[in-house]
Amino acid sequence: MKEFAYFPGCSLEKVGLSYHLSTVETTRKLGVDLKELEDWNCCGATTYFHVDELLAYTLCARNLAMAEKDNLDLVAPCSACYKNSYFTNKHLKEDPDLAEHINYALEEDNLNFSGQIEVKHLIEVFVHDVGLEEIRNNVSMPLEGLRVAPYYGCQILRPRKDHEDVEQAEFFEDLLSAIGAEPIPYPLKLKCCGGSLILSSREAALSMVRNLLQNAEDNGAEVIATACPMCQVNLECYQQQVNQEFGTRFSVPVVYFTQLMGLALGIPAKKLGIGKEIVAATPLAPYAR
Amino acid sequence: MAKPSFSDEIANLLHAGHGNPLRTCIQCGTCSGTCPVVEYMDHTPRRIIGMIRANLKDEVLASNTYWYCASCYHCTVRCPAQIDIAETMYALKRYSIWKHVHQEGLVGPVFSETFVKTILRSGRSFEPILATSYLFSSGARELIQEAFMGTKMMLKGRMPVLPPRIKRLDNFKRMVSRVIPLEADS
Ligand code: SF4
Ligand code: SF4
Ligand code: SF4
Ligand code: SF4
């Protein structure tokens, strides 16, 4: 049994609830035990680093220290949480002075960072720790014929990594193939969705979402799969506004990769949070139980 | 001791950057060519780096470039001079919040501060949600649409009605006050 400390992040409590539900269901089915951090705090998202870098490290370090207490690697399903935790872990490991400073703050919560664990994105756990072979062996409802655009977004891959090629990722496609779906070529798969740019420039943010939708549609996607709650919100919830703004008629469902996996593993749609979409996920109906 | 130049200040502002080698920029424009937001920026990322090096402090701070940066890190992974451009944009955001200088009418700075306050109060937050409620209260007409989207999500059971809190909030607040002097206002 593989066990990880699970850091769901604030997005998964409500807005990304389907992601949480489908994460819990799929990991359970594949023999991965997720132990939710007992009192995790917000990682600060992108905004924190604007205001105070030390504080941002402290927030992430508190979560890391709680995982260390259980001696478990930390897994985050949100790309922004992942990136923040990953880099805090890396910088603190490399810089003992910084770690000492942060540990002084953590004392207040009886915690300590010692750099014992690794940070992983949820999709890596499936691809590397569980393995595609194991996933294939557990598929009972292959998603044959379902054309899926694998949307990586930015922060799963960037700005790291230590070795792998950040411009040529294929693991999302491999995962989709393992569950029987058909990953379509999606040239913009690594392009940013705008993050919280909607705050600074609605115009810029909507045009970025538009490009991503257009590219998916042009390549025949029936659904877009994401691995980040923010990407999901941006691509799904702004579709209507994109349509108003640009006179387009997009209606592309945007689902979590774990929801697709769940269907392939024979888990009932309802348990995976399917049905909470704003753009109905009708192409999934033939595979749903 | 001589006052550090603006370019040194920005290059050394972030720990993570460990001193960003801004001086080594060869002005190749790879960053600008990669940036998905470039057409909306007053100055391209390449130019901003050049302007920082030339210590054009007022012009740099007055631009919208760093507030429009979406932190996608695409420029960072491609820069041939190993400059972390995305972190430089963060450094500028921080600097401008400190100094209270930024372009009029930008939502970003105020939002960043609101967001931080929310976390300091509860230990939790959620960026997109906060964005929605923030935009709602800010009252700008074309932004109200975002709030309607929020309402729709609420109906689908996807928006929290009450902001969640962490359990050991007192410890959390004391922890925060050990790294930043300001007391979390509750
Ligand atoms: S990235 Fe977003 S969702 Fe994740 S913990 Fe941070 S603020 Fe909350
Ligand atoms: S794709 Fe969008 S939401 Fe996802 S990590 Fe990038 S900016 Fe954030
Ligand atoms: S990519 Fe790097 S070297 Fe080229 S202009 Fe941008 S910052 Fe300078
Ligand atoms: S990190 Fe910012 S500046 Fe760099 S490419 Fe992305 S949006 Fe442009």
Short mmCIF file of C-alpha atoms and ligand atoms in Angstrom, two decimals:
data_model
loop_
_atom_site.label_atom_id
_atom_site.label_comp_id
_atom_site.label_asym_id
_atom_site.label_seq_id
_atom_site.Cartn_x
_atom_site.Cartn_y
_atom_site.Cartn_z
CA MET A 1 0.00 0.00 0.00
CA LYS A 2 1.38 3.37 -1.00
CA GLU A 3 0.67 6.14 1.44
CA PHE A 4 0.90 9.91 1.00
CA ALA A 5 0.11 13.03 2.96
CA TYR A 6 -2.72 14.71 1.08
CA PHE A 7 -2.87 18.48 0.81
CA PRO A 8 -6.17 19.21 -0.96
CA GLY A 9 -5.82 23.01 -0.97
CA CYS A 10 -8.61 25.50 -0.52
CA SER A 11 -9.92 25.14 -4.06
CA LEU A 12 -10.88 21.54 -3.51
CA GLU A 13 -13.15 22.26 -0.59
CA LYS A 14 -15.97 23.55 -2.78
CA VAL A 15 -15.18 24.89 -6.22
CA GLY A 16 -13.06 21.89 -7.05
CA LEU A 17 -15.10 19.44 -5.02
CA SER A 18 -15.43 17.04 -7.95
CA TYR A 19 -11.67 16.90 -8.12
CA HIS A 20 -11.48 15.99 -4.46
CA LEU A 21 -14.19 13.33 -4.73
CA SER A 22 -12.69 11.73 -7.80
CA THR A 23 -9.20 11.85 -6.28
CA VAL A 24 -10.37 10.01 -3.21
CA GLU A 25 -12.26 7.39 -5.24
CA THR A 26 -9.56 6.69 -7.80
CA THR A 27 -6.68 6.49 -5.35
CA ARG A 28 -8.65 4.16 -3.12
CA LYS A 29 -9.43 1.91 -6.06
CA LEU A 30 -5.75 1.75 -7.00
CA GLY A 31 -4.49 1.02 -3.52
CA VAL A 32 -3.08 4.44 -2.70
CA ASP A 33 -3.78 5.70 0.77
CA LEU A 34 -4.17 9.46 1.10
CA LYS A 35 -3.93 10.79 4.60
CA GLU A 36 -5.23 14.35 4.68
CA LEU A 37 -2.94 16.75 6.55
CA GLU A 38 -4.64 17.28 9.86
CA ASP A 39 -4.74 21.07 9.91
CA TRP A 40 -3.37 22.33 6.62
CA ASN A 41 -3.37 25.99 5.73
CA CYS A 42 -3.61 27.83 2.44
CA CYS A 43 -0.36 27.79 0.53
CA GLY A 44 -0.77 31.38 -0.53
CA ALA A 45 -1.41 30.69 -4.20
CA THR A 46 0.28 33.07 -6.56
CA THR A 47 -0.76 36.15 -4.67
CA TYR A 48 1.29 35.64 -1.55
CA PHE A 49 4.57 35.90 -3.26
CA HIS A 50 3.60 39.38 -4.33
CA VAL A 51 3.45 40.56 -0.80
CA ASP A 52 5.94 38.74 1.32
CA GLU A 53 8.23 35.97 0.29
CA LEU A 54 9.23 34.84 3.77
CA LEU A 55 5.63 34.58 4.78
CA ALA A 56 4.90 32.55 1.68
CA TYR A 57 7.65 30.08 2.61
CA THR A 58 6.39 29.89 6.16
CA LEU A 59 2.90 28.98 5.06
CA CYS A 60 4.09 26.22 2.77
CA ALA A 61 6.63 24.99 5.28
CA ARG A 62 3.92 24.50 7.89
CA ASN A 63 2.18 22.03 5.59
CA LEU A 64 5.46 20.32 4.75
CA ALA A 65 6.34 19.99 8.42
CA MET A 66 3.01 18.32 9.15
CA ALA A 67 3.67 15.77 6.41
CA GLU A 68 7.17 15.21 7.79
CA LYS A 69 5.67 14.41 11.16
CA ASP A 70 3.94 11.45 9.53
CA ASN A 71 7.01 10.70 7.46
CA LEU A 72 5.00 10.81 4.25
CA ASP A 73 5.61 12.48 0.89
CA LEU A 74 3.20 15.31 0.21
CA VAL A 75 0.81 15.12 -2.72
CA ALA A 76 -1.13 18.11 -4.05
CA PRO A 77 -3.81 17.96 -6.74
CA CYS A 78 -3.74 21.74 -7.40
CA SER A 79 -0.91 22.85 -9.66
CA ALA A 80 -0.41 26.10 -7.78
CA CYS A 81 -0.30 24.38 -4.37
CA TYR A 82 2.06 21.85 -5.89
CA LYS A 83 4.41 24.44 -7.30
CA ASN A 84 4.51 26.47 -4.11
CA SER A 85 5.09 23.44 -1.91
CA TYR A 86 7.63 21.94 -4.28
CA PHE A 87 9.74 25.07 -4.40
CA THR A 88 9.50 25.85 -0.73
CA ASN A 89 10.74 22.34 -0.05
CA LYS A 90 13.56 22.76 -2.55
CA HIS A 91 14.68 26.20 -1.39
CA LEU A 92 14.53 25.31 2.27
CA LYS A 93 16.53 22.16 1.71
CA GLU A 94 19.18 24.12 -0.17
CA ASP A 95 19.38 27.02 2.21
CA PRO A 96 19.87 26.13 5.88
CA ASP A 97 19.76 29.78 6.96
CA LEU A 98 16.40 30.24 5.38
CA ALA A 99 15.19 26.99 6.95
CA GLU A 100 16.39 28.11 10.36
CA HIS A 101 14.52 31.36 10.07
CA ILE A 102 11.33 29.59 9.02
CA ASN A 103 11.73 26.98 11.76
CA TYR A 104 11.81 29.75 14.32
CA ALA A 105 8.30 30.68 13.17
CA LEU A 106 7.11 27.07 13.00
CA GLU A 107 8.03 26.58 16.66
CA GLU A 108 4.89 28.49 17.52
CA ASP A 109 2.91 25.58 16.18
CA ASN A 110 5.28 22.93 17.55
CA LEU A 111 6.45 22.03 14.08
CA ASN A 112 9.81 21.67 12.42
CA PHE A 113 10.99 21.47 8.84
CA SER A 114 13.90 19.13 8.31
CA GLY A 115 13.71 18.41 4.58
CA GLN A 116 12.87 14.70 4.85
CA ILE A 117 10.14 14.38 2.26
CA GLU A 118 9.34 14.97 -1.40
CA VAL A 119 6.47 16.90 -2.96
CA LYS A 120 4.48 15.42 -5.82
CA HIS A 121 1.65 16.46 -8.03
CA LEU A 122 -1.26 14.03 -7.96
CA ILE A 123 -0.84 13.15 -11.63
CA GLU A 124 2.75 12.07 -10.94
CA VAL A 125 1.54 9.70 -8.27
CA PHE A 126 -0.63 7.95 -10.83
CA VAL A 127 1.95 7.96 -13.60
CA HIS A 128 5.05 7.12 -11.54
CA ASP A 129 4.05 5.60 -8.22
CA VAL A 130 1.02 3.59 -9.30
CA GLY A 131 2.23 3.13 -12.86
CA LEU A 132 0.41 2.96 -16.16
CA GLU A 133 0.53 -0.82 -16.29
CA GLU A 134 -1.28 -1.12 -12.98
CA ILE A 135 -3.86 1.41 -14.11
CA ARG A 136 -4.44 -0.46 -17.38
CA ASN A 137 -4.96 -3.67 -15.44
CA ASN A 138 -7.72 -2.08 -13.40
CA VAL A 139 -9.70 -0.57 -16.26
CA SER A 140 -13.14 -2.13 -16.57
CA MET A 141 -14.77 0.50 -18.80
CA PRO A 142 -12.20 1.69 -21.33
CA LEU A 143 -13.10 5.15 -22.63
CA GLU A 144 -12.84 3.95 -26.20
CA GLY A 145 -13.39 6.61 -28.81
CA LEU A 146 -13.47 9.52 -26.36
CA ARG A 147 -11.36 12.34 -27.79
CA VAL A 148 -9.69 14.21 -24.95
CA ALA A 149 -7.49 17.30 -25.01
CA PRO A 150 -4.82 16.90 -22.30
CA TYR A 151 -4.39 20.34 -20.78
CA TYR A 152 -1.25 20.56 -18.67
CA GLY A 153 -1.31 24.30 -18.04
CA CYS A 154 1.80 25.81 -16.53
CA GLN A 155 2.74 24.92 -13.07
CA ILE A 156 2.83 21.12 -13.14
CA LEU A 157 5.92 21.49 -15.29
CA ARG A 158 7.22 24.97 -14.89
CA PRO A 159 9.45 26.42 -13.66
CA ARG A 160 11.06 23.20 -12.57
CA LYS A 161 12.45 20.68 -13.23
CA ASP A 162 15.68 19.29 -12.19
CA HIS A 163 16.12 17.07 -15.19
CA GLU A 164 13.12 16.31 -17.34
CA ASP A 165 12.26 18.30 -20.42
CA VAL A 166 9.66 20.88 -19.51
CA GLU A 167 8.66 21.52 -23.12
CA GLN A 168 7.99 17.97 -24.34
CA ALA A 169 5.77 16.36 -21.76
CA GLU A 170 3.77 13.31 -22.82
CA PHE A 171 2.73 11.74 -19.53
CA PHE A 172 -0.80 13.14 -19.60
CA GLU A 173 -1.35 11.57 -23.03
CA ASP A 174 0.07 8.27 -21.79
CA LEU A 175 -2.29 8.28 -18.85
CA LEU A 176 -5.29 8.96 -21.09
CA SER A 177 -4.25 6.14 -23.41
CA ALA A 178 -3.94 3.82 -20.43
CA ILE A 179 -7.63 4.31 -19.64
CA GLY A 180 -8.57 3.70 -23.26
CA ALA A 181 -9.31 7.30 -24.23
CA GLU A 182 -7.90 8.99 -27.29
CA PRO A 183 -5.61 11.91 -26.47
CA ILE A 184 -5.81 14.41 -29.29
CA PRO A 185 -2.86 16.47 -30.45
CA TYR A 186 -3.20 19.70 -28.49
CA PRO A 187 -0.49 22.16 -29.48
CA LEU A 188 -1.39 24.70 -26.80
CA LYS A 189 -1.41 22.14 -24.00
CA LEU A 190 1.40 23.87 -22.13
CA LYS A 191 0.14 27.41 -22.63
CA CYS A 192 -1.10 29.38 -19.67
CA CYS A 193 -4.84 29.84 -19.07
CA GLY A 194 -4.27 33.21 -17.46
CA GLY A 195 -4.40 32.17 -13.81
CA SER A 196 -5.93 35.06 -11.91
CA LEU A 197 -5.19 37.51 -14.70
CA ILE A 198 -8.92 38.16 -14.99
CA LEU A 199 -8.34 40.58 -12.11
CA SER A 200 -5.81 42.69 -13.93
CA SER A 201 -7.04 42.36 -17.45
CA ARG A 202 -10.29 40.78 -18.41
CA GLU A 203 -9.47 41.28 -22.07
CA ALA A 204 -6.15 39.47 -21.87
CA ALA A 205 -7.51 36.68 -19.69
CA LEU A 206 -10.51 35.96 -21.91
CA SER A 207 -8.45 35.91 -25.05
CA MET A 208 -6.09 33.37 -23.51
CA VAL A 209 -9.01 31.13 -22.58
CA ARG A 210 -10.42 31.59 -26.03
CA ASN A 211 -7.21 30.43 -27.70
CA LEU A 212 -7.14 27.30 -25.58
CA LEU A 213 -10.75 26.45 -26.35
CA GLN A 214 -10.31 27.14 -30.03
CA ASN A 215 -7.24 24.96 -30.23
CA ALA A 216 -9.03 22.10 -28.49
CA GLU A 217 -12.04 22.42 -30.75
CA ASP A 218 -9.95 22.65 -33.92
CA ASN A 219 -8.32 19.38 -33.01
CA GLY A 220 -11.59 17.63 -32.41
CA ALA A 221 -11.71 17.47 -28.62
CA GLU A 222 -14.93 16.28 -27.06
CA VAL A 223 -13.73 17.18 -23.60
CA ILE A 224 -10.74 18.96 -22.11
CA ALA A 225 -9.05 17.23 -19.19
CA THR A 226 -7.28 19.29 -16.53
CA ALA A 227 -5.11 18.55 -13.52
CA CYS A 228 -5.67 21.82 -11.66
CA PRO A 229 -8.79 23.40 -10.14
CA MET A 230 -7.85 26.86 -11.33
CA CYS A 231 -7.36 25.75 -14.90
CA GLN A 232 -10.71 24.00 -14.66
CA VAL A 233 -12.51 27.11 -13.39
CA ASN A 234 -10.90 29.36 -15.96
CA LEU A 235 -11.62 27.12 -18.93
CA GLU A 236 -15.13 26.15 -17.95
CA CYS A 237 -16.59 29.13 -16.18
CA TYR A 238 -15.41 31.82 -18.56
CA GLN A 239 -16.69 30.08 -21.67
CA GLN A 240 -19.91 32.02 -21.63
CA GLN A 241 -18.07 35.30 -21.38
CA VAL A 242 -15.67 34.30 -24.12
CA ASN A 243 -18.68 33.56 -26.31
CA GLN A 244 -20.22 36.94 -25.57
CA GLU A 245 -16.99 38.76 -26.09
CA PHE A 246 -15.85 37.10 -29.28
CA GLY A 247 -19.11 35.89 -30.80
CA THR A 248 -17.94 32.29 -30.54
CA ARG A 249 -20.10 29.31 -29.63
CA PHE A 250 -17.90 27.19 -27.45
CA SER A 251 -19.51 24.52 -25.36
CA VAL A 252 -16.65 22.24 -24.39
CA PRO A 253 -16.89 20.31 -21.13
CA VAL A 254 -13.82 20.65 -18.93
CA VAL A 255 -13.31 17.78 -16.52
CA TYR A 256 -10.63 16.53 -14.15
CA PHE A 257 -8.42 13.71 -15.31
CA THR A 258 -9.39 11.82 -12.16
CA GLN A 259 -13.04 11.89 -13.23
CA LEU A 260 -12.11 10.22 -16.50
CA MET A 261 -9.97 7.70 -14.68
CA GLY A 262 -12.80 7.00 -12.27
CA LEU A 263 -15.22 6.17 -15.08
CA ALA A 264 -12.68 3.85 -16.67
CA LEU A 265 -12.19 2.14 -13.32
CA GLY A 266 -15.92 1.52 -13.14
CA ILE A 267 -16.71 4.00 -10.38
CA PRO A 268 -20.25 5.45 -10.55
CA ALA A 269 -20.37 8.93 -12.13
CA LYS A 270 -22.08 10.47 -9.14
CA LYS A 271 -19.30 9.47 -6.79
CA LEU A 272 -16.87 11.28 -9.08
CA GLY A 273 -18.75 14.55 -8.93
CA ILE A 274 -19.88 14.24 -12.53
CA GLY A 275 -23.02 16.33 -12.96
CA LYS A 276 -21.76 19.45 -11.20
CA GLU A 277 -20.47 20.98 -14.41
CA ILE A 278 -21.64 24.27 -15.83
CA VAL A 279 -20.99 22.98 -19.34
CA ALA A 280 -22.63 19.55 -19.18
CA ALA A 281 -20.25 16.64 -19.69
CA THR A 282 -22.56 14.81 -22.13
CA PRO A 283 -19.77 13.08 -24.06
CA LEU A 284 -19.08 11.08 -20.90
CA ALA A 285 -22.61 9.67 -20.71
CA PRO A 286 -21.91 6.47 -22.71
CA TYR A 287 -19.22 5.48 -20.22
CA ALA A 288 -21.06 6.40 -17.04
CA ARG A 289 -22.51 3.98 -14.58
CA MET B 1 27.56 52.88 1.99
CA ALA B 2 26.14 53.87 -1.34
CA LYS B 3 22.46 53.32 -1.83
CA PRO B 4 21.88 50.23 -4.01
CA SER B 5 20.67 50.99 -7.51
CA PHE B 6 17.11 50.12 -8.50
CA SER B 7 18.44 47.34 -10.69
CA ASP B 8 20.38 45.80 -7.78
CA GLU B 9 17.37 46.12 -5.52
CA ILE B 10 15.16 44.24 -7.95
CA ALA B 11 17.80 41.66 -8.79
CA ASN B 12 18.26 40.82 -5.12
CA LEU B 13 14.75 41.24 -3.83
CA LEU B 14 13.76 37.62 -3.83
CA HIS B 15 15.36 34.85 -1.92
CA ALA B 16 14.27 32.30 -4.47
CA GLY B 17 16.09 34.21 -7.18
CA HIS B 18 19.26 34.08 -5.10
CA GLY B 19 20.19 37.21 -6.90
CA ASN B 20 18.69 37.18 -10.35
CA PRO B 21 21.46 37.69 -12.95
CA LEU B 22 19.66 40.56 -14.69
CA ARG B 23 22.96 41.96 -15.91
CA THR B 24 23.53 38.96 -18.13
CA CYS B 25 20.44 39.68 -20.22
CA ILE B 26 21.42 39.71 -23.88
CA GLN B 27 18.14 41.34 -24.94
CA CYS B 28 17.39 38.43 -27.23
CA GLY B 29 13.63 38.81 -26.85
CA THR B 30 12.92 35.13 -26.22
CA CYS B 31 10.89 36.08 -23.16
CA SER B 32 8.72 38.51 -25.08
CA GLY B 33 8.25 36.03 -27.90
CA THR B 34 7.07 33.42 -25.39
CA CYS B 35 4.85 35.59 -23.25
CA PRO B 36 1.12 34.94 -23.74
CA VAL B 37 0.18 38.37 -22.38
CA VAL B 38 2.72 40.45 -24.25
CA GLU B 39 0.29 42.25 -26.52
CA TYR B 40 -1.52 43.70 -23.54
CA MET B 41 1.57 44.95 -21.74
CA ASP B 42 2.82 48.55 -21.86
CA HIS B 43 6.36 47.23 -22.21
CA THR B 44 7.41 43.74 -23.24
CA PRO B 45 9.27 41.56 -20.71
CA ARG B 46 12.50 42.08 -22.65
CA ARG B 47 12.11 45.83 -22.45
CA ILE B 48 11.25 45.76 -18.77
CA ILE B 49 14.44 43.84 -18.03
CA GLY B 50 16.37 46.40 -20.10
CA MET B 51 14.64 49.27 -18.29
CA ILE B 52 15.44 47.79 -14.89
CA ARG B 53 19.07 47.52 -15.88
CA ALA B 54 19.01 51.14 -16.96
CA ASN B 55 17.53 52.04 -13.55
CA LEU B 56 14.44 53.58 -15.09
CA LYS B 57 12.63 53.10 -11.82
CA ASP B 58 9.66 55.41 -12.32
CA GLU B 59 8.90 54.13 -15.79
CA VAL B 60 9.17 50.52 -14.72
CA LEU B 61 6.94 50.94 -11.70
CA ALA B 62 4.39 52.93 -13.65
CA SER B 63 3.96 50.18 -16.24
CA ASN B 64 1.27 47.50 -16.16
CA THR B 65 3.71 44.79 -17.30
CA TYR B 66 4.40 43.09 -13.99
CA TRP B 67 0.77 43.21 -12.88
CA TYR B 68 -0.27 41.61 -16.14
CA CYS B 69 2.22 38.79 -15.77
CA ALA B 70 0.28 35.57 -15.23
CA SER B 71 3.25 33.76 -13.63
CA CYS B 72 3.27 31.05 -16.26
CA TYR B 73 7.08 30.70 -16.13
CA HIS B 74 7.33 30.07 -19.83
CA CYS B 75 9.86 32.87 -20.25
CA THR B 76 11.83 31.63 -17.27
CA VAL B 77 12.40 28.14 -18.63
CA ARG B 78 13.45 29.49 -22.00
CA CYS B 79 15.75 32.38 -21.13
CA PRO B 80 19.25 31.60 -22.46
CA ALA B 81 20.81 33.72 -19.72
CA GLN B 82 19.09 31.83 -16.87
CA ILE B 83 17.21 34.89 -15.74
CA ASP B 84 14.08 34.08 -13.81
CA ILE B 85 11.83 36.64 -15.45
CA ALA B 86 8.65 35.48 -13.75
CA GLU B 87 10.27 35.91 -10.33
CA THR B 88 11.43 39.36 -11.41
CA MET B 89 7.80 40.24 -12.09
CA TYR B 90 6.95 39.06 -8.57
CA ALA B 91 9.78 41.16 -7.22
CA LEU B 92 8.33 44.20 -8.96
CA LYS B 93 4.87 43.49 -7.57
CA ARG B 94 6.26 43.29 -4.08
CA TYR B 95 8.35 46.36 -4.53
CA SER B 96 5.43 48.38 -5.78
CA ILE B 97 3.19 47.24 -2.91
CA TRP B 98 5.88 48.25 -0.42
CA LYS B 99 6.38 51.60 -1.96
CA HIS B 100 2.73 52.15 -2.73
CA VAL B 101 3.51 53.09 -6.31
CA HIS B 102 1.62 51.55 -9.13
CA GLN B 103 -0.50 52.48 -12.09
CA GLU B 104 -3.91 53.93 -11.29
CA GLY B 105 -6.94 51.69 -11.62
CA LEU B 106 -5.21 48.34 -11.35
CA VAL B 107 -7.14 45.72 -9.42
CA GLY B 108 -4.11 43.53 -8.75
CA PRO B 109 -2.40 45.40 -5.88
CA VAL B 110 -5.51 45.86 -3.77
CA PHE B 111 -6.55 42.31 -4.41
CA SER B 112 -3.20 40.93 -3.33
CA GLU B 113 -3.47 42.71 -0.03
CA THR B 114 -7.06 41.63 0.53
CA PHE B 115 -6.10 38.08 -0.21
CA VAL B 116 -3.25 38.06 2.26
CA LYS B 117 -5.47 39.53 4.96
CA THR B 118 -8.00 36.77 4.41
CA ILE B 119 -5.39 34.10 4.89
CA LEU B 120 -3.93 35.77 7.94
CA ARG B 121 -7.37 35.86 9.49
CA SER B 122 -8.43 32.29 8.80
CA GLY B 123 -5.46 30.30 7.58
CA ARG B 124 -7.50 29.49 4.52
CA SER B 125 -8.65 31.22 1.41
CA PHE B 126 -9.44 30.58 -2.14
CA GLU B 127 -8.13 32.70 -4.90
CA PRO B 128 -10.88 32.39 -7.50
CA ILE B 129 -13.61 32.80 -4.89
CA LEU B 130 -12.01 35.76 -3.37
CA ALA B 131 -11.55 37.23 -6.79
CA THR B 132 -15.26 36.88 -7.39
CA SER B 133 -16.37 38.48 -4.18
CA TYR B 134 -13.75 41.13 -4.49
CA LEU B 135 -14.88 42.07 -7.95
CA PHE B 136 -18.44 42.15 -6.76
CA SER B 137 -17.70 44.61 -4.00
CA SER B 138 -15.46 46.69 -6.19
CA GLY B 139 -18.55 47.49 -8.23
CA ALA B 140 -17.01 47.85 -11.66
CA ARG B 141 -19.79 47.13 -14.08
CA GLU B 142 -18.18 44.84 -16.58
CA LEU B 143 -16.73 42.89 -13.69
CA ILE B 144 -20.08 42.14 -12.10
CA GLN B 145 -20.48 39.40 -14.64
CA GLU B 146 -17.89 37.43 -12.73
CA ALA B 147 -20.13 37.59 -9.70
CA PHE B 148 -23.01 36.14 -11.67
CA MET B 149 -20.81 33.28 -12.53
CA GLY B 150 -20.21 32.94 -8.81
CA THR B 151 -23.91 32.79 -8.14
CA LYS B 152 -24.34 30.06 -10.64
CA MET B 153 -21.58 28.08 -8.99
CA MET B 154 -23.19 28.63 -5.61
CA LEU B 155 -26.41 27.13 -6.92
CA LYS B 156 -24.49 24.11 -8.09
CA GLY B 157 -23.09 23.75 -4.60
CA ARG B 158 -19.62 24.76 -5.54
CA MET B 159 -19.15 27.97 -3.60
CA PRO B 160 -18.60 27.98 0.14
CA VAL B 161 -20.99 30.16 2.07
CA LEU B 162 -18.67 30.65 5.01
CA PRO B 163 -14.92 30.93 4.67
CA PRO B 164 -13.29 27.86 6.22
CA ARG B 165 -10.80 28.20 9.05
CA ILE B 166 -7.93 26.16 10.27
CA LYS B 167 -8.05 24.70 13.79
CA ARG B 168 -4.89 25.94 15.43
CA LEU B 169 -5.49 29.52 14.40
CA ASP B 170 -3.83 31.04 17.46
CA ASN B 171 -0.60 29.18 16.86
CA PHE B 172 -0.86 30.09 13.22
CA LYS B 173 -1.13 33.79 13.97
CA ARG B 174 1.79 33.71 16.37
CA MET B 175 3.78 31.86 13.73
CA VAL B 176 3.01 34.57 11.20
CA SER B 177 4.00 37.34 13.57
CA ARG B 178 7.43 35.74 13.88
CA VAL B 179 8.13 36.34 10.20
CA ILE B 180 6.34 39.58 9.56
CA PRO B 181 5.98 42.36 12.08
CA LEU B 182 2.43 43.33 11.27
CA GLU B 183 -0.15 41.71 13.51
CA ALA B 184 -2.83 39.78 11.67
CA ASP B 185 -5.90 41.95 12.14
CA SER B 186 -8.93 39.92 13.04
S1 SF4 C 1 -3.07 27.43 -4.49
FE1 SF4 C 1 -5.01 28.18 -4.23
S2 SF4 C 1 -6.11 26.57 -3.58
FE2 SF4 C 1 -4.06 25.96 -3.37
S3 SF4 C 1 -3.98 26.31 -1.15
FE3 SF4 C 1 -3.20 27.86 -2.33
S4 SF4 C 1 -4.82 29.39 -2.47
FE4 SF4 C 1 -5.54 27.59 -1.68
S1 SF4 C 2 -2.73 26.85 -16.33
FE1 SF4 C 2 -3.63 28.47 -15.40
S2 SF4 C 2 -4.46 27.85 -13.47
FE2 SF4 C 2 -3.25 26.22 -14.24
S3 SF4 C 2 -1.33 26.58 -13.31
FE3 SF4 C 2 -1.23 27.81 -15.18
S4 SF4 C 2 -2.04 29.75 -14.71
FE4 SF4 C 2 -2.46 28.39 -13.02
S1 SF4 C 3 15.00 35.85 -22.67
FE1 SF4 C 3 16.46 36.34 -21.06
S2 SF4 C 3 18.23 37.12 -22.13
FE2 SF4 C 3 16.57 37.14 -23.60
S3 SF4 C 3 15.72 39.19 -23.41
FE3 SF4 C 3 14.56 37.92 -22.04
S4 SF4 C 3 15.59 38.14 -20.11
FE4 SF4 C 3 17.01 38.88 -21.64
S1 SF4 C 4 5.77 34.48 -16.61
FE1 SF4 C 4 4.83 36.42 -17.01
S2 SF4 C 4 6.25 37.51 -18.28
FE2 SF4 C 4 6.84 35.38 -18.34
S3 SF4 C 4 5.84 34.59 -20.14
FE3 SF4 C 4 4.48 34.19 -18.42
S4 SF4 C 4 3.13 35.95 -18.34
FE4 SF4 C 4 4.84 36.52 -19.65
#
